[in-house]
N, CA, C and O atoms as a Maestro MAE file, in Angstrom:
{
 s_m_m2io_version
 :::
 2.0.0
}

f_m_ct {
 s_m_title
 :::
 protein
 m_atom[296] {
  # First column is atom index #
  i_m_mmod_type
  r_m_x_coord
  r_m_y_coord
  r_m_z_coord
  i_m_residue_number
  s_m_chain_name
  s_m_pdb_residue_name
  s_m_pdb_atom_name
  i_m_atomic_number
  :::
  1 25 25.987 10.074 -18.304 1 A "LYS " " N  " 7
  2 3 26.075 9.672 -17.027 1 A "LYS " " CA " 6
  3 2 25.770 10.405 -16.173 1 A "LYS " " C  " 6
  4 15 25.864 9.901 -15.054 1 A "LYS " " O  " 8
  5 25 25.388 11.544 -16.208 2 A "GLU " " N  " 7
  6 3 25.003 12.684 -14.859 2 A "GLU " " CA " 6
  7 2 23.664 12.009 -14.290 2 A "GLU " " C  " 6
  8 15 23.416 11.599 -13.156 2 A "GLU " " O  " 8
  9 25 23.122 12.025 -15.101 3 A "ASN " " N  " 7
  10 3 22.146 11.511 -15.083 3 A "ASN " " CA " 6
  11 2 21.906 10.556 -14.175 3 A "ASN " " C  " 6
  12 15 20.851 10.628 -13.544 3 A "ASN " " O  " 8
  13 25 22.838 9.456 -13.917 4 A "ILE " " N  " 7
  14 3 23.174 8.344 -13.900 4 A "ILE " " CA " 6
  15 2 23.826 8.282 -11.773 4 A "ILE " " C  " 6
  16 15 23.398 7.668 -10.796 4 A "ILE " " O  " 8
  17 25 24.858 9.163 -11.961 5 A "ALA " " N  " 7
  18 3 25.486 9.971 -11.148 5 A "ALA " " CA " 6
  19 2 23.845 10.468 -10.023 5 A "ALA " " C  " 6
  20 15 23.347 9.921 -9.039 5 A "ALA " " O  " 8
  21 25 23.585 11.326 -10.564 6 A "ALA " " N  " 7
  22 3 22.278 11.968 -9.746 6 A "ALA " " CA " 6
  23 2 21.180 10.688 -9.144 6 A "ALA " " C  " 6
  24 15 20.422 10.677 -8.175 6 A "ALA " " O  " 8
  25 25 21.426 9.868 -9.983 7 A "LEU " " N  " 7
  26 3 20.334 9.302 -9.341 7 A "LEU " " CA " 6
  27 2 20.541 8.299 -8.966 7 A "LEU " " C  " 6
  28 15 19.610 7.493 -8.996 7 A "LEU " " O  " 8
  29 25 21.641 7.941 -8.523 8 A "GLY " " N  " 7
  30 3 22.645 6.668 -8.141 8 A "GLY " " CA " 6
  31 2 21.698 6.651 -6.529 8 A "GLY " " C  " 6
  32 15 20.944 5.697 -6.341 8 A "GLY " " O  " 8
  33 25 21.772 7.357 -5.836 9 A "LYS " " N  " 7
  34 3 21.553 7.133 -4.219 9 A "LYS " " CA " 6
  35 2 19.987 7.194 -3.906 9 A "LYS " " C  " 6
  36 15 19.697 6.876 -2.753 9 A "LYS " " O  " 8
  37 25 18.325 7.757 -5.234 10 A "THR " " N  " 7
  38 3 18.166 7.719 -4.798 10 A "THR " " CA " 6
  39 2 17.277 6.402 -5.440 10 A "THR " " C  " 6
  40 15 17.464 5.769 -6.479 10 A "THR " " O  " 8
  41 25 16.188 6.255 -4.335 11 A "LYS " " N  " 7
  42 3 14.966 4.537 -5.228 11 A "LYS " " CA " 6
  43 2 14.311 5.045 -6.043 11 A "LYS " " C  " 6
  44 15 13.699 6.025 -5.617 11 A "LYS " " O  " 8
  45 25 14.168 4.826 -7.002 12 A "VAL " " N  " 7
  46 3 13.303 4.087 -7.806 12 A "VAL " " CA " 6
  47 2 12.915 3.482 -8.716 12 A "VAL " " C  " 6
  48 15 13.539 2.860 -9.575 12 A "VAL " " O  " 8
  49 25 11.374 3.706 -8.502 13 A "TRP " " N  " 7
  50 3 10.360 2.517 -9.543 13 A "TRP " " CA " 6
  51 2 9.307 3.183 -10.293 13 A "TRP " " C  " 6
  52 15 8.301 3.714 -9.824 13 A "TRP " " O  " 8
  53 25 9.787 3.059 -11.974 14 A "ALA " " N  " 7
  54 3 9.632 4.270 -12.683 14 A "ALA " " CA " 6
  55 2 8.114 3.013 -13.254 14 A "ALA " " C  " 6
  56 15 7.997 1.811 -13.015 14 A "ALA " " O  " 8
  57 25 7.196 3.944 -14.033 15 A "PHE " " N  " 7
  58 3 6.547 3.482 -14.518 15 A "PHE " " CA " 6
  59 2 6.119 3.605 -16.136 15 A "PHE " " C  " 6
  60 15 5.184 4.404 -16.195 15 A "PHE " " O  " 8
  61 25 6.396 3.201 -17.205 16 A "VAL " " N  " 7
  62 3 6.001 2.736 -18.401 16 A "VAL " " CA " 6
  63 2 5.511 2.411 -18.967 16 A "VAL " " C  " 6
  64 15 5.645 1.189 -19.035 16 A "VAL " " O  " 8
  65 25 4.430 3.034 -19.986 17 A "GLY " " N  " 7
  66 3 3.133 2.051 -21.168 17 A "GLY " " CA " 6
  67 2 4.043 1.611 -21.795 17 A "GLY " " C  " 6
  68 15 5.178 1.963 -22.117 17 A "GLY " " O  " 8
  69 25 3.073 0.370 -22.002 18 A "THR " " N  " 7
  70 3 4.565 -0.202 -23.678 18 A "THR " " CA " 6
  71 2 4.093 0.457 -25.251 18 A "THR " " C  " 6
  72 15 4.456 0.529 -26.425 18 A "THR " " O  " 8
  73 25 3.351 0.734 -24.599 19 A "GLU " " N  " 7
  74 3 2.555 2.243 -26.507 19 A "GLU " " CA " 6
  75 2 2.802 3.364 -26.364 19 A "GLU " " C  " 6
  76 15 2.267 4.092 -27.200 19 A "GLU " " O  " 8
  77 25 3.778 4.139 -25.190 20 A "ASP " " N  " 7
  78 3 3.914 5.911 -24.814 20 A "ASP " " CA " 6
  79 2 4.256 5.876 -25.634 20 A "ASP " " C  " 6
  80 15 5.213 5.139 -25.872 20 A "ASP " " O  " 8
  81 25 3.407 7.031 -27.043 21 A "THR " " N  " 7
  82 3 4.363 7.753 -27.659 21 A "THR " " CA " 6
  83 2 5.198 9.329 -27.196 21 A "THR " " C  " 6
  84 15 5.754 10.030 -28.041 21 A "THR " " O  " 8
  85 25 5.146 9.655 -25.822 22 A "ILE " " N  " 7
  86 3 5.833 11.119 -25.602 22 A "ILE " " CA " 6
  87 2 7.132 10.653 -24.663 22 A "ILE " " C  " 6
  88 15 8.255 11.122 -24.846 22 A "ILE " " O  " 8
  89 25 6.860 9.768 -23.742 23 A "VAL " " N  " 7
  90 3 8.434 9.664 -23.649 23 A "VAL " " CA " 6
  91 2 9.248 7.756 -24.149 23 A "VAL " " C  " 6
  92 15 8.711 6.831 -23.540 23 A "VAL " " O  " 8
  93 25 9.912 7.523 -24.728 24 A "ASP " " N  " 7
  94 3 9.732 6.289 -25.252 24 A "ASP " " CA " 6
  95 2 10.133 5.336 -24.280 24 A "ASP " " C  " 6
  96 15 10.910 5.488 -23.337 24 A "ASP " " O  " 8
  97 25 9.190 3.851 -24.809 25 A "PRO " " N  " 7
  98 3 9.794 2.877 -23.041 25 A "PRO " " CA " 6
  99 2 11.770 2.721 -23.280 25 A "PRO " " C  " 6
  100 15 12.753 2.578 -22.554 25 A "PRO " " O  " 8
  101 25 11.547 2.826 -24.374 26 A "ASP " " N  " 7
  102 3 13.026 2.146 -23.903 26 A "ASP " " CA " 6
  103 2 13.579 2.952 -24.127 26 A "ASP " " C  " 6
  104 15 14.547 2.578 -24.789 26 A "ASP " " O  " 8
  105 25 13.589 4.430 -23.908 27 A "SER " " N  " 7
  106 3 14.706 5.914 -22.986 27 A "SER " " CA " 6
  107 2 14.817 5.434 -21.731 27 A "SER " " C  " 6
  108 15 15.737 5.488 -20.915 27 A "SER " " O  " 8
  109 25 13.416 4.812 -21.689 28 A "THR " " N  " 7
  110 3 13.085 3.966 -19.546 28 A "THR " " CA " 6
  111 2 13.119 3.060 -18.942 28 A "THR " " C  " 6
  112 15 12.703 2.870 -17.799 28 A "THR " " O  " 8
  113 25 13.961 1.937 -20.119 29 A "ARG " " N  " 7
  114 3 14.258 0.937 -19.667 29 A "ARG " " CA " 6
  115 2 15.730 0.831 -19.479 29 A "ARG " " C  " 6
  116 15 16.337 0.000 -18.803 29 A "ARG " " O  " 8
  117 25 16.405 2.235 -20.497 30 A "THR " " N  " 7
  118 3 17.650 1.976 -21.103 30 A "THR " " CA " 6
  119 2 18.751 2.544 -18.811 30 A "THR " " C  " 6
  120 15 19.639 2.203 -18.030 30 A "THR " " O  " 8
  121 25 17.564 3.593 -19.059 31 A "ILE " " N  " 7
  122 3 18.217 4.588 -17.435 31 A "ILE " " CA " 6
  123 2 18.296 3.391 -17.283 31 A "ILE " " C  " 6
  124 15 19.096 2.694 -17.907 31 A "ILE " " O  " 8
  125 25 17.015 2.712 -15.942 32 A "ILE " " N  " 7
  126 3 17.152 1.962 -15.404 32 A "ILE " " CA " 6
  127 2 17.617 0.579 -15.387 32 A "ILE " " C  " 6
  128 15 17.914 -0.158 -14.447 32 A "ILE " " O  " 8
  129 25 17.610 0.382 -16.788 33 A "HIS " " N  " 7
  130 3 19.611 -0.891 -16.770 33 A "HIS " " CA " 6
  131 2 20.358 -0.142 -16.295 33 A "HIS " " C  " 6
  132 15 20.833 -0.615 -15.263 33 A "HIS " " O  " 8
  133 25 20.894 1.284 -16.640 34 A "ALA " " N  " 7
  134 3 22.243 2.166 -16.332 34 A "ALA " " CA " 6
  135 2 22.467 1.952 -14.959 34 A "ALA " " C  " 6
  136 15 23.593 1.654 -14.558 34 A "ALA " " O  " 8
  137 25 21.126 2.121 -13.895 35 A "LEU " " N  " 7
  138 3 21.124 2.649 -12.526 35 A "LEU " " CA " 6
  139 2 22.043 1.219 -11.859 35 A "LEU " " C  " 6
  140 15 23.042 0.967 -11.185 35 A "LEU " " O  " 8
  141 25 20.700 0.413 -12.721 36 A "GLN " " N  " 7
  142 3 20.588 -1.778 -11.994 36 A "GLN " " CA " 6
  143 2 22.252 -1.689 -11.151 36 A "GLN " " C  " 6
  144 15 22.700 -2.673 -10.562 36 A "GLN " " O  " 8
  145 25 23.269 -1.441 -13.437 37 A "GLU " " N  " 7
  146 3 23.926 -1.771 -12.774 37 A "GLU " " CA " 6
  147 2 25.931 -0.939 -12.654 37 A "GLU " " C  " 6
  148 15 27.034 -1.163 -13.152 37 A "GLU " " O  " 8
  149 25 25.145 0.278 -11.424 38 A "ASN " " N  " 7
  150 3 25.468 0.537 -11.281 38 A "ASN " " CA " 6
  151 2 25.355 0.665 -10.088 38 A "ASN " " C  " 6
  152 15 26.057 1.536 -9.574 38 A "ASN " " O  " 8
  153 25 24.533 -0.063 -9.289 39 A "GLY " " N  " 7
  154 3 23.999 -0.357 -8.122 39 A "GLY " " CA " 6
  155 2 23.237 0.278 -7.770 39 A "GLY " " C  " 6
  156 15 23.062 0.008 -6.582 39 A "GLY " " O  " 8
  157 25 22.733 0.879 -8.016 40 A "ALA " " N  " 7
  158 3 21.079 1.870 -7.240 40 A "ALA " " CA " 6
  159 2 19.954 0.605 -7.507 40 A "ALA " " C  " 6
  160 15 19.887 -0.501 -8.044 40 A "ALA " " O  " 8
  161 25 19.031 1.683 -6.656 41 A "ASP " " N  " 7
  162 3 17.874 0.465 -5.740 41 A "ASP " " CA " 6
  163 2 17.206 1.294 -6.981 41 A "ASP " " C  " 6
  164 15 16.729 2.426 -6.893 41 A "ASP " " O  " 8
  165 25 17.306 0.148 -8.643 42 A "ALA " " N  " 7
  166 3 16.481 1.043 -8.944 42 A "ALA " " CA " 6
  167 2 15.318 -0.192 -10.465 42 A "ALA " " C  " 6
  168 15 15.931 -0.754 -11.373 42 A "ALA " " O  " 8
  169 25 13.824 -0.304 -10.339 43 A "GLN " " N  " 7
  170 3 13.329 -1.207 -11.104 43 A "GLN " " CA " 6
  171 2 12.168 -0.374 -11.825 43 A "GLN " " C  " 6
  172 15 11.619 0.704 -11.601 43 A "GLN " " O  " 8
  173 25 12.044 -1.416 -12.835 44 A "ILE " " N  " 7
  174 3 10.720 -0.980 -14.002 44 A "ILE " " CA " 6
  175 2 9.615 -1.511 -13.552 44 A "ILE " " C  " 6
  176 15 9.858 -2.286 -12.627 44 A "ILE " " O  " 8
  177 25 8.093 -1.398 -13.903 45 A "THR " " N  " 7
  178 3 6.580 -2.321 -14.436 45 A "THR " " CA " 6
  179 2 7.127 -1.262 -15.873 45 A "THR " " C  " 6
  180 15 7.633 -0.147 -15.998 45 A "THR " " O  " 8
  181 25 6.524 -2.744 -17.090 46 A "GLU " " N  " 7
  182 3 5.861 -1.791 -18.003 46 A "GLU " " CA " 6
  183 2 4.637 -2.296 -17.914 46 A "GLU " " C  " 6
  184 15 4.539 -3.451 -17.499 46 A "GLU " " O  " 8
  185 25 3.318 -1.484 -18.316 47 A "LEU " " N  " 7
  186 3 2.033 -1.838 -18.261 47 A "LEU " " CA " 6
  187 2 1.949 -1.876 -19.891 47 A "LEU " " C  " 6
  188 15 2.043 -0.894 -20.627 47 A "LEU " " O  " 8
  189 25 1.732 -3.366 -20.330 48 A "GLU " " N  " 7
  190 3 1.490 -3.507 -21.391 48 A "GLU " " CA " 6
  191 2 0.213 -2.491 -22.319 48 A "GLU " " C  " 6
  192 15 -0.982 -2.376 -22.047 48 A "GLU " " O  " 8
  193 25 0.765 -2.047 -23.123 49 A "GLY " " N  " 7
  194 3 -0.979 -1.629 -24.205 49 A "GLY " " CA " 6
  195 2 -0.952 -0.126 -23.692 49 A "GLY " " C  " 6
  196 15 -0.978 0.881 -24.400 49 A "GLY " " O  " 8
  197 25 -0.887 -0.201 -22.153 50 A "ALA " " N  " 7
  198 3 -0.558 1.343 -21.691 50 A "ALA " " CA " 6
  199 2 0.112 2.817 -22.285 50 A "ALA " " C  " 6
  200 15 1.189 2.824 -22.881 50 A "ALA " " O  " 8
  201 25 -0.733 4.120 -22.018 51 A "THR " " N  " 7
  202 3 -0.404 5.507 -23.201 51 A "THR " " CA " 6
  203 2 0.835 5.579 -21.873 51 A "THR " " C  " 6
  204 15 1.107 4.999 -20.822 51 A "THR " " O  " 8
  205 25 1.293 6.611 -22.666 52 A "HIS " " N  " 7
  206 3 1.746 7.987 -21.574 52 A "HIS " " CA " 6
  207 2 0.497 8.634 -20.557 52 A "HIS " " C  " 6
  208 15 0.635 9.082 -19.418 52 A "HIS " " O  " 8
  209 25 -1.303 8.473 -21.728 53 A "PHE " " N  " 7
  210 3 -1.494 9.935 -19.741 53 A "PHE " " CA " 6
  211 2 -2.054 8.327 -19.802 53 A "PHE " " C  " 6
  212 15 -3.106 8.553 -19.204 53 A "PHE " " O  " 8
  213 25 -2.122 6.663 -20.131 54 A "ASP " " N  " 7
  214 3 -3.309 6.048 -18.724 54 A "ASP " " CA " 6
  215 2 -1.689 5.418 -18.133 54 A "ASP " " C  " 6
  216 15 -1.389 4.365 -18.695 54 A "ASP " " O  " 8
  217 25 -1.026 5.735 -17.479 55 A "VAL " " N  " 7
  218 3 0.491 5.466 -16.980 55 A "VAL " " CA " 6
  219 2 0.120 5.487 -15.119 55 A "VAL " " C  " 6
  220 15 0.294 4.632 -14.250 55 A "VAL " " O  " 8
  221 25 -0.481 6.963 -15.079 56 A "PRO " " N  " 7
  222 3 -0.528 6.993 -13.988 56 A "PRO " " CA " 6
  223 2 -1.893 6.914 -13.133 56 A "PRO " " C  " 6
  224 15 -1.944 7.123 -11.921 56 A "PRO " " O  " 8
  225 25 -3.022 6.569 -13.975 57 A "GLY " " N  " 7
  226 3 -4.216 5.769 -12.305 57 A "GLY " " CA " 6
  227 2 -3.641 3.969 -12.696 57 A "GLY " " C  " 6
  228 15 -3.980 2.990 -12.031 57 A "GLY " " O  " 8
  229 25 -2.528 3.928 -14.189 58 A "LEU " " N  " 7
  230 3 -2.333 2.482 -13.167 58 A "LEU " " CA " 6
  231 2 -1.262 2.509 -12.305 58 A "LEU " " C  " 6
  232 15 -1.063 1.600 -11.500 58 A "LEU " " O  " 8
  233 25 -0.658 3.340 -12.393 59 A "ALA " " N  " 7
  234 3 0.327 2.877 -11.237 59 A "ALA " " CA " 6
  235 2 -0.116 2.738 -9.840 59 A "ALA " " C  " 6
  236 15 0.011 1.915 -8.933 59 A "ALA " " O  " 8
  237 25 -0.832 4.166 -10.080 60 A "TYR " " N  " 7
  238 3 -1.471 3.986 -8.371 60 A "TYR " " CA " 6
  239 2 -2.505 2.861 -8.426 60 A "TYR " " C  " 6
  240 15 -3.518 3.234 -7.835 60 A "TYR " " O  " 8
  241 25 -2.602 1.889 -8.811 61 A "LYS " " N  " 7
  242 3 -3.808 0.903 -9.190 61 A "LYS " " CA " 6
  243 2 -3.184 -0.622 -8.390 61 A "LYS " " C  " 6
  244 15 -3.613 -1.713 -8.017 61 A "LYS " " O  " 8
  245 25 -1.303 0.517 -8.453 62 A "ASN " " N  " 7
  246 3 -0.644 -1.632 -7.615 62 A "ASN " " CA " 6
  247 2 -0.779 -0.941 -6.416 62 A "ASN " " C  " 6
  248 15 -1.053 0.180 -5.988 62 A "ASN " " O  " 8
  249 25 -0.385 -2.409 -5.929 63 A "LYS " " N  " 7
  250 3 -0.925 -2.409 -4.424 63 A "LYS " " CA " 6
  251 2 0.470 -2.125 -3.268 63 A "LYS " " C  " 6
  252 15 0.677 -1.680 -2.139 63 A "LYS " " O  " 8
  253 25 1.117 -2.658 -4.307 64 A "GLU " " N  " 7
  254 3 2.775 -2.427 -3.599 64 A "GLU " " CA " 6
  255 2 3.018 -1.280 -3.423 64 A "GLU " " C  " 6
  256 15 3.452 -0.955 -2.318 64 A "GLU " " O  " 8
  257 25 2.866 -0.507 -4.214 65 A "LEU " " N  " 7
  258 3 3.308 1.237 -4.673 65 A "LEU " " CA " 6
  259 2 3.149 1.973 -3.770 65 A "LEU " " C  " 6
  260 15 3.896 2.940 -3.913 65 A "LEU " " O  " 8
  261 25 1.988 2.105 -2.036 66 A "ILE " " N  " 7
  262 3 1.688 3.079 -1.199 66 A "ILE " " CA " 6
  263 2 3.206 2.148 -0.449 66 A "ILE " " C  " 6
  264 15 4.236 2.808 -0.578 66 A "ILE " " O  " 8
  265 25 3.391 0.863 0.223 67 A "GLN " " N  " 7
  266 3 4.032 0.430 1.190 67 A "GLN " " CA " 6
  267 2 5.360 1.003 0.504 67 A "GLN " " C  " 6
  268 15 6.122 1.669 1.205 67 A "GLN " " O  " 8
  269 25 5.648 0.782 -0.763 68 A "TRP " " N  " 7
  270 3 6.928 0.835 -1.403 68 A "TRP " " CA " 6
  271 2 7.655 2.873 -1.563 68 A "TRP " " C  " 6
  272 15 8.725 3.376 -1.904 68 A "TRP " " O  " 8
  273 25 6.493 3.330 -1.151 69 A "LEU " " N  " 7
  274 3 6.572 4.855 -0.840 69 A "LEU " " CA " 6
  275 2 7.120 5.152 0.729 69 A "LEU " " C  " 6
  276 15 8.167 5.439 1.309 69 A "LEU " " O  " 8
  277 25 5.848 4.915 0.992 70 A "VAL " " N  " 7
  278 3 6.256 4.449 2.699 70 A "VAL " " CA " 6
  279 2 8.194 4.108 2.870 70 A "VAL " " C  " 6
  280 15 8.982 4.522 3.720 70 A "VAL " " O  " 8
  281 25 8.300 3.677 2.297 71 A "SER " " N  " 7
  282 3 9.527 2.915 2.779 71 A "SER " " CA " 6
  283 2 11.166 3.459 2.328 71 A "SER " " C  " 6
  284 15 12.302 3.106 2.644 71 A "SER " " O  " 8
  285 25 10.661 4.363 1.543 72 A "CYS " " N  " 7
  286 3 11.805 5.825 0.889 72 A "CYS " " CA " 6
  287 2 12.120 5.784 2.040 72 A "CYS " " C  " 6
  288 15 13.023 5.075 2.483 72 A "CYS " " O  " 8
  289 25 11.069 6.914 3.008 73 A "GLY " " N  " 7
  290 3 11.268 7.420 3.902 73 A "GLY " " CA " 6
  291 2 12.185 6.345 5.010 73 A "GLY " " C  " 6
  292 15 12.969 7.096 5.591 73 A "GLY " " O  " 8
  293 25 12.330 5.309 5.376 74 A "ASP " " N  " 7
  294 3 13.329 4.855 5.874 74 A "ASP " " CA " 6
  295 2 14.250 5.231 5.260 74 A "ASP " " C  " 6
  296 15 15.388 4.893 5.586 74 A "ASP " " O  " 8
  :::
 }
 m_bond[294] {
  # First column is bond index #
  i_m_from
  i_m_to
  i_m_order
  :::
  1 1 2 1
  2 2 3 1
  3 3 4 2
  4 3 5 1
  5 5 6 1
  6 6 7 1
  7 7 8 2
  8 7 9 1
  9 9 10 1
  10 10 11 1
  11 11 12 2
  12 11 13 1
  13 13 14 1
  14 14 15 1
  15 15 16 2
  16 15 17 1
  17 17 18 1
  18 18 19 1
  19 19 20 2
  20 19 21 1
  21 21 22 1
  22 22 23 1
  23 23 24 2
  24 23 25 1
  25 25 26 1
  26 26 27 1
  27 27 28 2
  28 27 29 1
  29 29 30 1
  30 30 31 1
  31 31 32 2
  32 31 33 1
  33 33 34 1
  34 34 35 1
  35 35 36 2
  36 35 37 1
  37 37 38 1
  38 38 39 1
  39 39 40 2
  40 39 41 1
  41 41 42 1
  42 42 43 1
  43 43 44 2
  44 43 45 1
  45 45 46 1
  46 46 47 1
  47 47 48 2
  48 47 49 1
  49 49 50 1
  50 50 51 1
  51 51 52 2
  52 51 53 1
  53 53 54 1
  54 54 55 1
  55 55 56 2
  56 55 57 1
  57 57 58 1
  58 58 59 1
  59 59 60 2
  60 59 61 1
  61 61 62 1
  62 62 63 1
  63 63 64 2
  64 63 65 1
  65 65 66 1
  66 66 67 1
  67 67 68 2
  68 67 69 1
  69 69 70 1
  70 70 71 1
  71 71 72 2
  72 71 73 1
  73 73 74 1
  74 74 75 1
  75 75 76 2
  76 75 77 1
  77 77 78 1
  78 78 79 1
  79 79 80 2
  80 79 81 1
  81 81 82 1
  82 82 83 1
  83 83 84 2
  84 83 85 1
  85 85 86 1
  86 86 87 1
  87 87 88 2
  88 87 89 1
  89 89 90 1
  90 90 91 1
  91 91 92 2
  92 91 93 1
  93 93 94 1
  94 94 95 1
  95 95 96 2
  96 95 97 1
  97 97 98 1
  98 98 99 1
  99 99 100 2
  100 99 101 1
  101 101 102 1
  102 102 103 1
  103 103 104 2
  104 103 105 1
  105 105 106 1
  106 106 107 1
  107 107 108 2
  108 107 109 1
  109 109 110 1
  110 110 111 1
  111 111 112 2
  112 111 113 1
  113 113 114 1
  114 114 115 1
  115 115 116 2
  116 115 117 1
  117 117 118 1
  118 118 119 1
  119 119 120 2
  120 119 121 1
  121 121 122 1
  122 122 123 1
  123 123 124 2
  124 123 125 1
  125 125 126 1
  126 126 127 1
  127 127 128 2
  128 127 129 1
  129 129 130 1
  130 130 131 1
  131 131 132 2
  132 131 133 1
  133 133 134 1
  134 134 135 1
  135 135 136 2
  136 135 137 1
  137 137 138 1
  138 138 139 1
  139 139 140 2
  140 139 141 1
  141 141 142 1
  142 142 143 1
  143 143 144 2
  144 145 146 1
  145 146 147 1
  146 147 148 2
  147 147 149 1
  148 149 150 1
  149 150 151 1
  150 151 152 2
  151 151 153 1
  152 153 154 1
  153 154 155 1
  154 155 156 2
  155 155 157 1
  156 157 158 1
  157 158 159 1
  158 159 160 2
  159 159 161 1
  160 161 162 1
  161 162 163 1
  162 163 164 2
  163 163 165 1
  164 165 166 1
  165 166 167 1
  166 167 168 2
  167 167 169 1
  168 169 170 1
  169 170 171 1
  170 171 172 2
  171 171 173 1
  172 173 174 1
  173 174 175 1
  174 175 176 2
  175 175 177 1
  176 177 178 1
  177 178 179 1
  178 179 180 2
  179 179 181 1
  180 181 182 1
  181 182 183 1
  182 183 184 2
  183 183 185 1
  184 185 186 1
  185 186 187 1
  186 187 188 2
  187 187 189 1
  188 189 190 1
  189 190 191 1
  190 191 192 2
  191 191 193 1
  192 193 194 1
  193 194 195 1
  194 195 196 2
  195 195 197 1
  196 197 198 1
  197 198 199 1
  198 199 200 2
  199 199 201 1
  200 201 202 1
  201 202 203 1
  202 203 204 2
  203 203 205 1
  204 205 206 1
  205 206 207 1
  206 207 208 2
  207 207 209 1
  208 209 210 1
  209 210 211 1
  210 211 212 2
  211 211 213 1
  212 213 214 1
  213 214 215 1
  214 215 216 2
  215 215 217 1
  216 217 218 1
  217 218 219 1
  218 219 220 2
  219 219 221 1
  220 221 222 1
  221 222 223 1
  222 223 224 2
  223 223 225 1
  224 225 226 1
  225 226 227 1
  226 227 228 2
  227 227 229 1
  228 229 230 1
  229 230 231 1
  230 231 232 2
  231 231 233 1
  232 233 234 1
  233 234 235 1
  234 235 236 2
  235 235 237 1
  236 237 238 1
  237 238 239 1
  238 239 240 2
  239 239 241 1
  240 241 242 1
  241 242 243 1
  242 243 244 2
  243 243 245 1
  244 245 246 1
  245 246 247 1
  246 247 248 2
  247 247 249 1
  248 249 250 1
  249 250 251 1
  250 251 252 2
  251 251 253 1
  252 253 254 1
  253 254 255 1
  254 255 256 2
  255 255 257 1
  256 257 258 1
  257 258 259 1
  258 259 260 2
  259 259 261 1
  260 261 262 1
  261 262 263 1
  262 263 264 2
  263 263 265 1
  264 265 266 1
  265 266 267 1
  266 267 268 2
  267 267 269 1
  268 269 270 1
  269 270 271 1
  270 271 272 2
  271 271 273 1
  272 273 274 1
  273 274 275 1
  274 275 276 2
  275 275 277 1
  276 277 278 1
  277 278 279 1
  278 279 280 2
  279 279 281 1
  280 281 282 1
  281 282 283 1
  282 283 284 2
  283 283 285 1
  284 285 286 1
  285 286 287 1
  286 287 288 2
  287 287 289 1
  288 289 290 1
  289 290 291 1
  290 291 292 2
  291 291 293 1
  292 293 294 1
  293 294 295 1
  294 295 296 2
  :::
 }
}
C-alpha cells in the first residue's frame, strides 16, 4: 500500500522479461495492476523470453519510449 501511494502520481512504464529470475515478473505485474486499479498512469511491457539483463537493451529499442519520457516532463 505504501508503494502504491508513493507511486500513485508518477507515470510508470515497467518493462519486464518473462524469463527474469532476479525480479519475478509476477511482482511487476502485481504492482502495475494495483497502480492501475488506483487510477495511476501505469503500464507494463512484457518482453517474451527476455532475462533481467536483456531488458534494458530491449526497452531502449522501443520507439515509443523516448516520446513517452519526453511527455513525462509535461
